[in-house]
Tab-separated table of C-alpha atoms and ligand atoms in Angstrom:
chain	number	residue	atom	x	y	z
S	1	UNK	CA	-25.790	-5.825	18.900
S	2	UNK	CA	-25.608	-2.361	17.307
S	3	UNK	CA	-22.291	-1.608	15.704
S	4	UNK	CA	-20.556	1.754	16.160
S	5	UNK	CA	-20.754	2.784	12.489
S	6	UNK	CA	-24.371	1.750	11.981
S	7	UNK	CA	-26.272	4.583	10.284
S	8	UNK	CA	-23.211	5.790	8.371
S	9	UNK	CA	-23.859	5.424	4.652
S	10	UNK	CA	-20.841	5.110	2.396
S	11	UNK	CA	-20.699	5.325	-1.392
S	12	UNK	CA	-17.875	2.971	-2.209
S	13	UNK	CA	-16.447	4.073	-5.532
S	14	UNK	CA	-13.294	2.040	-5.015
S	15	UNK	CA	-11.550	-0.711	-6.918
S	16	UNK	CA	-8.556	-3.052	-6.773
S	17	UNK	CA	-7.117	-3.034	-3.241
S	18	UNK	CA	-6.274	0.308	-1.603
S	19	UNK	CA	-9.816	1.717	-1.539
S	20	UNK	CA	-11.692	-1.572	-1.004
S	21	UNK	CA	-9.531	-2.424	2.034
S	22	UNK	CA	-10.618	0.870	3.619
S	23	UNK	CA	-14.331	0.502	2.981
S	24	UNK	CA	-14.312	-3.170	3.983
S	25	UNK	CA	-12.958	-2.186	7.389
S	26	UNK	CA	-15.699	0.409	7.819
S	27	UNK	CA	-18.322	-2.144	6.712
S	28	UNK	CA	-17.116	-4.626	9.360
S	29	UNK	CA	-17.730	-1.967	11.975
S	30	UNK	CA	-21.318	-1.396	10.840
S	31	UNK	CA	-21.274	1.186	8.027
S	32	UNK	CA	-23.723	0.661	5.157
S	33	UNK	CA	-21.237	0.399	2.281
S	34	UNK	CA	-22.667	0.537	-1.238
S	35	UNK	CA	-20.118	-0.398	-3.845
S	36	UNK	CA	-20.854	1.364	-7.133
S	37	UNK	CA	-19.653	-0.720	-10.051
S	38	UNK	CA	-19.689	-0.472	-13.796
S	39	UNK	CA	-22.491	-2.637	-15.291
S	40	UNK	CA	-21.260	-5.819	-16.916
S	41	UNK	CA	-17.755	-5.809	-15.484
S	42	UNK	CA	-17.570	-4.255	-12.029
S	43	UNK	CA	-14.366	-4.109	-10.006
S	44	UNK	CA	-11.560	-5.544	-12.126
S	45	UNK	CA	-10.538	-7.863	-9.281
S	46	UNK	CA	-13.745	-9.869	-9.758
S	47	UNK	CA	-12.068	-11.504	-12.741
S	48	UNK	CA	-8.368	-11.224	-11.860
S	49	UNK	CA	-6.469	-14.402	-10.908
S	50	UNK	CA	-9.591	-16.521	-10.843
S	51	UNK	CA	-9.312	-19.987	-9.319
S	52	UNK	CA	-12.845	-21.058	-10.313
S	53	UNK	CA	-14.239	-20.239	-13.776
S	54	UNK	CA	-16.961	-17.550	-13.894
S	55	UNK	CA	-16.972	-17.031	-10.140
S	56	UNK	CA	-15.755	-13.908	-8.338
S	57	UNK	CA	-12.020	-14.230	-7.695
S	58	UNK	CA	-10.644	-14.419	-4.167
S	59	UNK	CA	-8.910	-11.114	-4.863
S	60	UNK	CA	-12.381	-9.559	-4.901
S	61	UNK	CA	-14.108	-11.618	-2.219
S	62	UNK	CA	-11.349	-11.025	0.331
S	63	UNK	CA	-11.499	-7.227	-0.014
S	64	UNK	CA	-15.198	-6.604	-0.381
S	65	UNK	CA	-16.979	-8.496	2.370
S	66	UNK	CA	-19.956	-6.963	4.178
S	67	UNK	CA	-20.730	-4.611	1.254
S	68	UNK	CA	-23.639	-4.119	-1.131
S	69	UNK	CA	-23.137	-3.895	-4.898
S	70	UNK	CA	-24.977	-1.371	-7.069
S	71	UNK	CA	-24.287	-1.457	-10.793
S	72	UNK	CA	-24.430	1.987	-12.310
S	73	UNK	CA	-22.862	3.606	-15.345
S	74	UNK	CA	-21.994	6.956	-13.864
S	75	UNK	CA	-20.951	8.370	-17.209
S	76	UNK	CA	-24.528	8.179	-18.512
S	77	UNK	CA	-26.967	10.987	-17.538
S	78	UNK	CA	-29.356	8.506	-15.859
S	79	UNK	CA	-26.521	7.010	-13.849
S	80	UNK	CA	-25.347	10.468	-12.803
S	81	UNK	CA	-28.861	11.239	-11.554
S	82	UNK	CA	-28.838	8.145	-9.351
S	83	UNK	CA	-25.406	9.023	-8.015
S	84	UNK	CA	-26.567	12.558	-7.210
S	85	UNK	CA	-29.494	11.159	-5.221
S	86	UNK	CA	-27.157	8.804	-3.409
S	87	UNK	CA	-24.753	11.634	-2.601
S	88	UNK	CA	-27.574	13.670	-1.092
S	89	UNK	CA	-28.322	11.002	1.452
S	90	UNK	CA	-24.888	9.535	2.164
S	91	UNK	CA	-22.211	10.488	4.649
S	92	UNK	CA	-19.021	9.480	2.861
S	93	UNK	CA	-17.872	8.907	-0.714
S	94	UNK	CA	-14.650	6.930	-1.037
S	95	UNK	CA	-12.785	6.658	-4.337
S	96	UNK	CA	-9.442	5.547	-5.675
S	97	UNK	CA	-9.718	6.212	-9.375
S	98	UNK	CA	-6.815	7.442	-11.418
S	99	UNK	CA	-6.085	11.174	-11.067
S	100	UNK	CA	-8.936	13.401	-12.279
S	101	UNK	CA	-11.418	10.576	-13.065
S	102	UNK	CA	-14.076	11.747	-10.602
S	103	UNK	CA	-13.806	15.327	-11.911
S	104	UNK	CA	-14.092	14.096	-15.503
S	105	UNK	CA	-17.256	12.252	-14.495
S	106	UNK	CA	-18.646	15.620	-13.369
S	107	UNK	CA	-18.369	15.028	-9.628
S	108	UNK	CA	-15.846	17.589	-8.483
S	109	UNK	CA	-15.450	18.338	-4.788
S	110	UNK	CA	-17.361	21.584	-5.291
S	111	UNK	CA	-20.278	19.799	-7.007
S	112	UNK	CA	-20.474	17.153	-4.308
S	113	UNK	CA	-20.295	19.740	-1.523
S	114	UNK	CA	-23.095	21.667	-3.153
S	115	UNK	CA	-25.249	18.535	-3.301
S	116	UNK	CA	-24.476	17.642	0.301
S	117	UNK	CA	-22.428	20.001	2.513
S	118	UNK	CA	-22.080	17.232	5.118
S	119	UNK	CA	-20.435	14.841	2.677
S	120	UNK	CA	-16.932	13.553	3.359
S	121	UNK	CA	-15.068	12.763	0.148
S	122	UNK	CA	-12.144	10.452	0.743
S	123	UNK	CA	-9.576	9.703	-1.955
S	124	UNK	CA	-6.544	7.540	-2.472
S	125	UNK	CA	-4.066	8.623	-5.116
S	126	UNK	CA	-0.537	7.476	-5.863
S	127	UNK	CA	0.979	10.866	-5.055
S	128	UNK	CA	-0.459	13.788	-3.157
S	129	UNK	CA	-2.064	16.791	-4.863
S	130	UNK	CA	0.533	19.198	-6.189
S	131	UNK	CA	3.301	16.575	-6.183
S	132	UNK	CA	5.341	16.622	-9.400
S	133	UNK	CA	4.083	13.066	-10.092
S	134	UNK	CA	0.446	13.742	-9.209
S	135	UNK	CA	-0.735	12.760	-12.688
S	136	UNK	CA	0.583	9.187	-12.335
S	137	UNK	CA	-1.506	6.077	-11.901
S	138	UNK	CA	-0.010	3.903	-9.213
S	139	UNK	CA	-0.082	0.270	-8.096
S	140	UNK	CA	1.333	-1.346	-4.971
S	141	UNK	CA	4.953	-1.869	-5.956
S	142	UNK	CA	5.226	1.538	-7.579
S	143	UNK	CA	4.250	3.059	-4.230
S	144	UNK	CA	6.745	0.922	-2.344
S	145	UNK	CA	9.477	2.291	-4.606
S	146	UNK	CA	8.268	5.885	-4.275
S	147	UNK	CA	7.843	5.724	-0.496
S	148	UNK	CA	11.340	4.541	0.427
S	149	UNK	CA	10.448	0.914	1.227
S	150	UNK	CA	12.098	-0.705	-1.798
S	151	UNK	CA	15.427	1.116	-1.546
S	152	UNK	CA	15.783	-0.024	2.062
S	153	UNK	CA	14.461	-3.586	1.738
S	154	UNK	CA	16.450	-6.634	0.651
S	155	UNK	CA	20.108	-7.571	0.882
S	156	UNK	CA	22.986	-5.171	0.337
S	157	UNK	CA	24.327	-7.145	-2.631
S	158	UNK	CA	20.906	-7.459	-4.320
S	159	UNK	CA	18.527	-5.027	-6.017
S	160	UNK	CA	15.870	-2.898	-4.287
S	161	UNK	CA	13.138	-5.288	-3.158
S	162	UNK	CA	9.419	-4.933	-2.592
S	163	UNK	CA	7.631	-6.455	0.373
S	164	UNK	CA	4.819	-8.980	0.096
S	165	UNK	CA	2.898	-6.903	2.638
S	166	UNK	CA	0.560	-4.431	0.926
S	167	UNK	CA	2.306	-1.331	2.213
S	168	UNK	CA	1.095	0.685	-0.757
S	169	UNK	CA	-2.445	-0.645	-1.007
S	170	UNK	CA	-4.054	-1.892	2.198
S	171	UNK	CA	-1.825	0.272	4.353
S	172	UNK	CA	-3.005	3.352	2.461
S	173	UNK	CA	-6.574	2.156	2.883
S	174	UNK	CA	-6.042	1.964	6.645
S	175	UNK	CA	-4.684	5.507	6.678
S	176	UNK	CA	-7.738	6.620	4.733
S	177	UNK	CA	-10.059	4.881	7.214
S	178	UNK	CA	-8.448	6.859	10.034
S	179	UNK	CA	-8.921	10.032	7.978
S	180	UNK	CA	-12.597	9.263	7.378
S	181	UNK	CA	-13.307	8.527	11.039
S	182	UNK	CA	-11.520	11.745	11.996
S	183	UNK	CA	-13.588	13.719	9.488
S	184	UNK	CA	-16.774	12.116	10.857
S	185	UNK	CA	-15.776	13.210	14.375
S	186	UNK	CA	-14.993	16.675	13.004
S	187	UNK	CA	-18.387	16.850	11.340
S	188	UNK	CA	-20.101	16.223	14.661
S	189	UNK	CA	-18.519	19.480	15.860
S	190	UNK	CA	-18.851	21.647	12.755
S	191	UNK	CA	-21.759	20.123	10.847
S	192	UNK	CA	-19.625	20.215	7.702
S	193	UNK	CA	-18.003	17.513	5.642
S	194	UNK	CA	-14.551	17.800	4.164
S	195	UNK	CA	-12.168	16.284	1.675
S	196	UNK	CA	-9.771	13.638	2.981
S	197	UNK	CA	-6.859	12.664	0.769
S	198	UNK	CA	-4.180	10.052	1.325
S	199	UNK	CA	-1.382	9.247	-1.077
S	200	UNK	CA	0.185	5.839	-1.360
S	201	UNK	CA	3.670	7.354	-1.385
S	202	UNK	CA	2.995	9.175	1.896
S	203	UNK	CA	1.481	6.106	3.534
S	204	UNK	CA	4.470	3.939	2.646
S	205	UNK	CA	6.830	6.636	3.871
S	206	UNK	CA	4.908	6.867	7.134
S	207	UNK	CA	5.833	3.226	7.745
S	208	UNK	CA	9.423	3.867	6.720
S	209	UNK	CA	10.070	6.691	9.142
S	210	UNK	CA	12.865	4.811	10.912
S	211	UNK	CA	14.710	4.744	7.593
S	212	UNK	CA	14.472	8.537	7.403
S	213	UNK	CA	15.817	8.518	10.972
S	214	UNK	CA	18.713	6.398	9.688
S	215	UNK	CA	19.423	8.734	6.769
S	216	UNK	CA	19.905	11.616	9.185
S	217	UNK	CA	22.109	9.557	11.499
S	218	UNK	CA	24.143	8.424	8.497
S	219	UNK	CA	24.558	12.021	7.298
S	220	UNK	CA	25.891	12.972	10.716
S	221	UNK	CA	27.951	9.900	11.645
S	222	UNK	CA	28.886	8.176	8.388
S	223	UNK	CA	27.850	4.766	9.715
S	224	UNK	CA	24.863	2.934	11.202
S	225	UNK	CA	25.891	0.729	14.075
S	226	UNK	CA	22.970	-1.707	13.919
S	227	UNK	CA	23.361	-2.574	10.227
S	228	UNK	CA	25.284	-5.698	9.137
S	229	UNK	CA	27.655	-3.369	7.245
S	230	UNK	CA	29.017	-2.172	10.603
S	231	UNK	CA	31.860	-2.316	11.504
S	232	UNK	CA	33.462	-4.408	8.744
S	233	UNK	CA	31.689	-3.198	5.597
S	234	UNK	CA	31.364	0.130	3.853
S	235	UNK	CA	28.652	2.774	3.961
S	236	UNK	CA	27.828	5.143	1.117
S	237	UNK	CA	25.813	8.324	1.671
S	238	UNK	CA	22.415	6.583	1.449
S	239	UNK	CA	20.694	4.207	3.859
S	240	UNK	CA	21.696	0.705	2.730
S	241	UNK	CA	19.610	-2.439	2.572
S	242	UNK	CA	20.124	-4.298	5.814
S	243	UNK	CA	18.844	-7.789	5.003
S	244	UNK	CA	17.023	-9.163	8.026
S	245	UNK	CA	18.655	-6.918	10.601
S	246	UNK	CA	16.460	-5.538	13.367
S	247	UNK	CA	15.634	-1.902	12.753
S	248	UNK	CA	15.817	-0.728	16.336
S	249	UNK	CA	18.307	-1.049	19.146
S	250	UNK	CA	18.127	-4.838	19.351
S	251	UNK	CA	19.911	-6.896	16.721
S	252	UNK	CA	18.025	-9.791	15.209
S	253	UNK	CA	18.226	-12.142	12.252
S	254	UNK	CA	16.367	-14.956	10.564
S	255	UNK	CA	18.058	-18.185	11.709
S	256	UNK	CA	17.957	-21.723	10.319
S	257	UNK	CA	16.247	-24.478	12.284
S	258	UNK	CA	16.025	-28.232	11.837
S	259	UNK	CA	14.825	-29.079	8.326
S	260	UNK	CA	15.816	-25.825	6.609
S	261	UNK	CA	17.485	-27.798	3.797
S	262	UNK	CA	14.086	-28.912	2.479
S	263	UNK	CA	11.534	-26.633	4.157
S	264	UNK	CA	11.785	-23.035	2.897
S	265	UNK	CA	10.272	-21.747	6.144
S	266	UNK	CA	12.177	-23.759	8.761
S	267	UNK	CA	13.505	-20.581	10.365
S	268	UNK	CA	12.871	-18.407	13.373
S	269	UNK	CA	13.377	-14.701	13.879
S	270	UNK	CA	15.661	-14.296	16.840
S	271	UNK	CA	16.080	-10.989	18.659
S	272	UNK	CA	18.901	-10.229	21.037
S	273	UNK	CA	17.190	-7.851	23.367
S	274	UNK	CA	19.719	-6.276	25.751
S	275	UNK	CA	18.124	-7.385	28.995
S	276	UNK	CA	17.682	-10.920	27.669
S	277	UNK	CA	21.404	-11.427	27.019
S	278	UNK	CA	22.030	-13.452	30.170
S	279	UNK	CA	19.023	-15.767	29.606
S	280	UNK	CA	20.067	-16.172	25.951
S	281	UNK	CA	23.560	-17.277	27.013
S	282	UNK	CA	22.081	-19.717	29.516
S	283	UNK	CA	19.633	-21.088	26.914
S	284	UNK	CA	22.509	-21.607	24.460
S	285	UNK	CA	24.759	-23.257	27.029
S	286	UNK	CA	27.219	-20.337	26.799
S	287	UNK	CA	27.162	-18.946	30.365
S	288	UNK	CA	30.750	-17.698	29.950
S	289	UNK	CA	29.519	-15.050	27.455
S	290	UNK	CA	27.456	-13.309	30.146
S	291	UNK	CA	30.412	-11.535	31.738
S	292	UNK	CA	32.911	-11.726	28.863
S	293	UNK	CA	33.718	-8.088	27.867
S	294	UNK	CA	33.672	-9.133	24.178
S	295	UNK	CA	30.039	-10.117	24.530
S	296	UNK	CA	28.579	-8.402	27.572
S	297	UNK	CA	27.238	-5.237	25.889
S	298	UNK	CA	25.369	-4.627	22.632
S	299	UNK	CA	28.278	-2.516	21.380
S	300	UNK	CA	30.820	-5.243	22.175
S	301	UNK	CA	28.685	-7.880	20.439
S	302	UNK	CA	28.149	-5.999	17.176
S	303	UNK	CA	31.597	-6.667	15.608
S	304	UNK	CA	30.980	-10.431	15.875
S	305	UNK	CA	27.210	-10.491	15.724
S	306	UNK	CA	27.237	-13.070	12.905
S	307	UNK	CA	29.514	-15.353	14.905
S	308	UNK	CA	26.894	-15.146	17.663
S	309	UNK	CA	24.090	-15.880	15.211
S	310	UNK	CA	26.126	-18.849	13.870
S	311	UNK	CA	26.431	-20.219	17.393
S	312	UNK	CA	22.682	-19.858	17.861
S	313	UNK	CA	22.100	-21.671	14.566
S	314	UNK	CA	24.300	-24.506	15.863
S	315	UNK	CA	22.004	-24.717	18.887
S	316	UNK	CA	18.932	-24.636	16.620
S	317	UNK	CA	20.180	-27.404	14.293
S	318	UNK	CA	18.352	-30.225	16.106
S	319	UNK	CA	15.203	-28.229	16.951
S	320	UNK	CA	12.208	-27.450	14.767
S	321	UNK	CA	11.167	-23.809	14.665
S	322	UNK	CA	8.266	-24.584	16.990
S	323	UNK	CA	10.429	-26.494	19.481
S	324	UNK	CA	12.970	-23.658	19.477
S	325	UNK	CA	10.360	-20.997	20.198
S	326	UNK	CA	8.863	-23.131	22.965
S	327	UNK	CA	12.234	-23.192	24.689
S	328	UNK	CA	13.158	-19.561	24.024
S	329	UNK	CA	9.830	-18.144	25.202
S	330	UNK	CA	10.648	-19.455	28.689
S	331	UNK	CA	13.719	-17.211	28.677
S	332	UNK	CA	11.678	-14.146	27.707
S	333	UNK	CA	13.439	-13.923	24.350
S	334	UNK	CA	11.438	-12.103	21.624
S	335	UNK	CA	11.236	-14.613	18.761
S	336	UNK	CA	8.797	-16.242	16.342
S	337	UNK	CA	8.695	-19.122	13.912
S	338	UNK	CA	8.675	-17.978	10.270
S	339	UNK	CA	5.133	-19.051	9.407
S	340	UNK	CA	4.043	-20.069	5.938
S	341	UNK	CA	0.646	-19.026	4.586
S	342	UNK	CA	-0.450	-22.661	4.903
S	343	UNK	CA	0.447	-22.695	8.605
S	344	UNK	CA	-1.311	-19.370	9.119
S	345	UNK	CA	-4.445	-20.591	7.322
S	346	UNK	CA	-4.691	-23.531	9.722
S	347	UNK	CA	-3.534	-21.820	12.907
S	348	UNK	CA	-6.064	-22.647	15.655
S	349	UNK	CA	-5.394	-19.418	17.569
S	350	UNK	CA	-5.975	-17.238	14.494
S	351	UNK	CA	-9.158	-19.169	13.778
S	352	UNK	CA	-10.376	-18.825	17.345
S	353	UNK	CA	-9.823	-15.062	17.382
S	354	UNK	CA	-11.572	-14.562	14.036
S	355	UNK	CA	-8.437	-13.184	12.390
S	356	UNK	CA	-8.666	-16.099	9.961
S	357	UNK	CA	-12.261	-16.837	9.152
S	358	UNK	CA	-14.364	-18.910	6.763
S	359	UNK	CA	-17.118	-17.116	4.882
S	360	UNK	CA	-19.996	-18.803	3.027
S	361	UNK	CA	-20.460	-17.361	-0.475
S	362	UNK	CA	-23.412	-17.876	-2.839
S	363	UNK	CA	-21.306	-19.062	-5.764
S	364	UNK	CA	-17.938	-20.118	-4.358
S	365	UNK	CA	-18.978	-22.231	-1.432
S	366	UNK	CA	-16.834	-21.271	1.536
S	367	UNK	CA	-13.734	-19.118	1.276
S	368	UNK	CA	-11.063	-18.223	3.761
S	369	UNK	CA	-10.280	-14.617	4.536
S	370	UNK	CA	-8.596	-12.328	7.036
S	371	UNK	CA	-11.127	-10.939	9.496
S	372	UNK	CA	-10.795	-7.808	11.552
S	373	UNK	CA	-7.341	-7.420	13.064
S	374	UNK	CA	-8.898	-4.916	15.461
S	375	UNK	CA	-10.609	-6.496	18.471
S	376	UNK	CA	-13.205	-4.775	20.653
S	377	UNK	CA	-14.556	-5.663	24.063
S	378	UNK	CA	-18.167	-4.860	23.118
S	379	UNK	CA	-18.282	-6.029	19.518
S	380	UNK	CA	-17.066	-8.938	17.451
S	381	UNK	CA	-16.931	-7.829	13.806
S	382	UNK	CA	-18.655	-10.490	11.759
S	383	UNK	CA	-17.481	-11.100	8.203
S	384	UNK	CA	-20.204	-11.716	5.623
S	385	UNK	CA	-19.762	-12.568	1.939
S	386	UNK	CA	-18.798	-10.087	-0.731
S	387	UNK	CA	-21.744	-9.165	-2.969
S	388	UNK	CA	-22.313	-10.557	-6.430
S	389	UNK	CA	-22.112	-7.931	-9.173
S	390	UNK	CA	-25.231	-5.775	-8.915
S	391	UNK	CA	-26.756	-7.961	-6.199
S	392	UNK	CA	-28.257	-4.975	-4.386
S	393	UNK	CA	-29.091	-2.716	-7.328
S	394	UNK	CA	-32.843	-3.015	-6.906
S	395	UNK	CA	-32.716	-2.684	-3.144
S	396	UNK	CA	-30.605	0.483	-3.324
S	397	UNK	CA	-32.683	2.068	-6.090
S	398	UNK	CA	-35.900	1.302	-4.233
S	399	UNK	CA	-34.391	2.923	-1.169
S	400	UNK	CA	-33.787	6.035	-3.274
S	401	UNK	CA	-37.494	6.132	-4.182
S	402	UNK	CA	-37.351	4.598	-7.675
S	403	UNK	CA	-40.461	2.707	-8.761
S	404	UNK	CA	-40.339	-0.806	-10.269
S	405	UNK	CA	-40.902	0.667	-13.747
S	406	UNK	CA	-38.103	3.220	-13.260
S	407	UNK	CA	-35.760	0.464	-12.167
S	408	UNK	CA	-36.548	-1.694	-15.197
S	409	UNK	CA	-36.099	1.332	-17.504
S	410	UNK	CA	-32.792	2.241	-15.870
S	411	UNK	CA	-31.557	-1.315	-16.187
S	412	UNK	CA	-32.430	-1.356	-19.879
S	413	UNK	CA	-30.663	1.951	-20.460
S	414	UNK	CA	-27.550	0.674	-18.713
S	415	UNK	CA	-27.512	-2.799	-20.214
S	416	UNK	CA	-24.140	-3.788	-21.657
Z	1	CAO	N1	-19.397	3.928	-14.564
Z	1	CAO	C1	-18.751	4.525	-15.581
Z	1	CAO	N2	-17.423	4.742	-15.579
Z	1	CAO	C2	-16.734	4.326	-14.518
Z	1	CAO	C3	-17.342	3.706	-13.412
Z	1	CAO	C4	-18.744	3.496	-13.466
Z	1	CAO	N3	-19.403	2.905	-12.477
Z	1	CAO	N4	-16.391	3.409	-12.502
Z	1	CAO	C5	-15.235	3.842	-13.022
Z	1	CAO	N5	-15.450	4.397	-14.227
Z	1	CAO	C6	-14.462	4.995	-15.127
Z	1	CAO	C7	-13.830	6.244	-14.553
Z	1	CAO	O1	-14.651	7.349	-14.733
Z	1	CAO	C8	-12.553	6.295	-15.338
Z	1	CAO	O2	-12.811	6.796	-16.634
Z	1	CAO	P1	-11.904	7.933	-17.372
Z	1	CAO	O3	-10.473	7.565	-17.145
Z	1	CAO	O4	-12.351	7.838	-18.796
Z	1	CAO	O5	-12.214	9.257	-16.789
Z	1	CAO	C9	-12.208	4.823	-15.444
Z	1	CAO	O6	-13.394	4.106	-15.289
Z	1	CAO	C10	-11.311	4.348	-14.295
Z	1	CAO	O7	-10.099	4.778	-14.534
Z	1	CAO	P2	-8.894	4.451	-13.560
Z	1	CAO	O8	-7.798	5.353	-13.974
Z	1	CAO	O9	-9.266	4.556	-12.143
Z	1	CAO	O10	-8.637	2.907	-13.862
Z	1	CAO	P3	-7.350	2.183	-14.433
Z	1	CAO	O11	-7.699	0.748	-14.497
Z	1	CAO	O12	-6.874	2.805	-15.696
Z	1	CAO	O13	-6.225	2.426	-13.321
Z	1	CAO	C11	-5.351	2.411	-11.100
Z	1	CAO	C12	-6.208	1.697	-12.149
Z	1	CAO	C13	-5.478	1.641	-9.801
Z	1	CAO	C14	-3.895	2.435	-11.583
Z	1	CAO	C15	-5.873	3.862	-10.908
Z	1	CAO	O14	-7.220	3.806	-10.588
Z	1	CAO	C16	-5.122	4.636	-9.859
Z	1	CAO	O15	-4.000	5.083	-10.037
Z	1	CAO	N6	-5.785	4.845	-8.699
Z	1	CAO	C17	-5.272	5.652	-7.623
Z	1	CAO	C18	-4.207	4.936	-6.897
Z	1	CAO	C19	-4.678	3.623	-6.354
Z	1	CAO	O16	-5.630	3.530	-5.623
Z	1	CAO	N7	-3.937	2.575	-6.685
Z	1	CAO	C20	-4.093	1.335	-5.970
Z	1	CAO	C21	-4.829	0.357	-6.645
Z	1	CAO	S1	-4.621	-1.137	-5.751
Z	1	CAO	O17	-3.191	-1.749	-6.327
């Protein structure tokens, strides 16, 4: 089966998570992704948080599947020559170095465009060009703080909190992938490449837009009716942290189920969607709440929303999270068990869909990873192992026209 991105050649000059997540996605969909890595060491994640000595860490394998690895010192003249050749015959160069690193290497946008006017150069940086922090190096949690996620996550009586979800890294990579695909579509019309830039701050903020909505409502009204602080608590002039409150028009909370005393994940998320109020009352054995004016509307419920949640927890006390959801789903109530990573790893539905998948690896044996979350009717993205460091160096150099002798000489020059 031909894949939609087959024939698109990508120079993958990325490392850690934000860039690799982007290029991995494009590789799943058929692009020929060549990861350029420093000889001897490669992407730092190969050795970070290792679980098996001397074998590529899961941090690396789970973000670099379906790629090739070319080791090349691009600060040496010989390495630069190879990169120039590669640029001439590639479609996209993706990088997420610290600010200015590509320029310092001698590969400015102007130089690359001169070598290949069709080239798309895609970059991740912590902050966008021209931002007063655009010289900063940035990791995940820094971006979550800069993009508004940390100040609005957590409980009101605790400090700003970062999310476990990679809002700064993988999320930025997904934004960049959209930018690259858009630029490829644009190139079909104009014949020209272009520069695509995504900042981690902007990408986090893009996911926090409802919090910017809330800031404007707060400025106008002085309160936010769906936050736990309303109506009994106090609001300042900034959007507060709302704990586990639902961010839209339907209140929700994480509620204890049977076994919560010993199991840290014996909880469900329960949403009180307006139209489901009557079924909720029936499910809870509280039919009298359906018409009671203190409970009948969302506005009437808000002042005693925690009393309602307490009642629901009473109902949940003798049910596991799975039993509870099995009952509530029949009443059309939006809810989910709080799933641990262990439960997710073994979930038969996630395995069947390929969202959780096992990948054979030359040195690790088999490892578990997250496959494509995007499903297609005409294609099932297949996940293959991440490359060993330099595994495809010869193959790539041969493809660029280097002879055996040239390759040996280059390897000697670049030996570490
Ligand atoms: N051959 C020779 N040199 C190479 C090379 C190669 N194949 N690949 C990289 N390098 C060099 C670069 O040229 C650069 O050198 P100089 O700084 O001397 O110009 C250096 O290696 C890489 O620098 P860096 O700033 O990218 O790396 P770092 O470990 O100091 O910082 C990070 C890491 C992630 C903070 C930084 O890259 C960054 O801010 N990136 C942009 C934001 C981002 O993507 N962050 C998310 C990372 S995921 O959490």
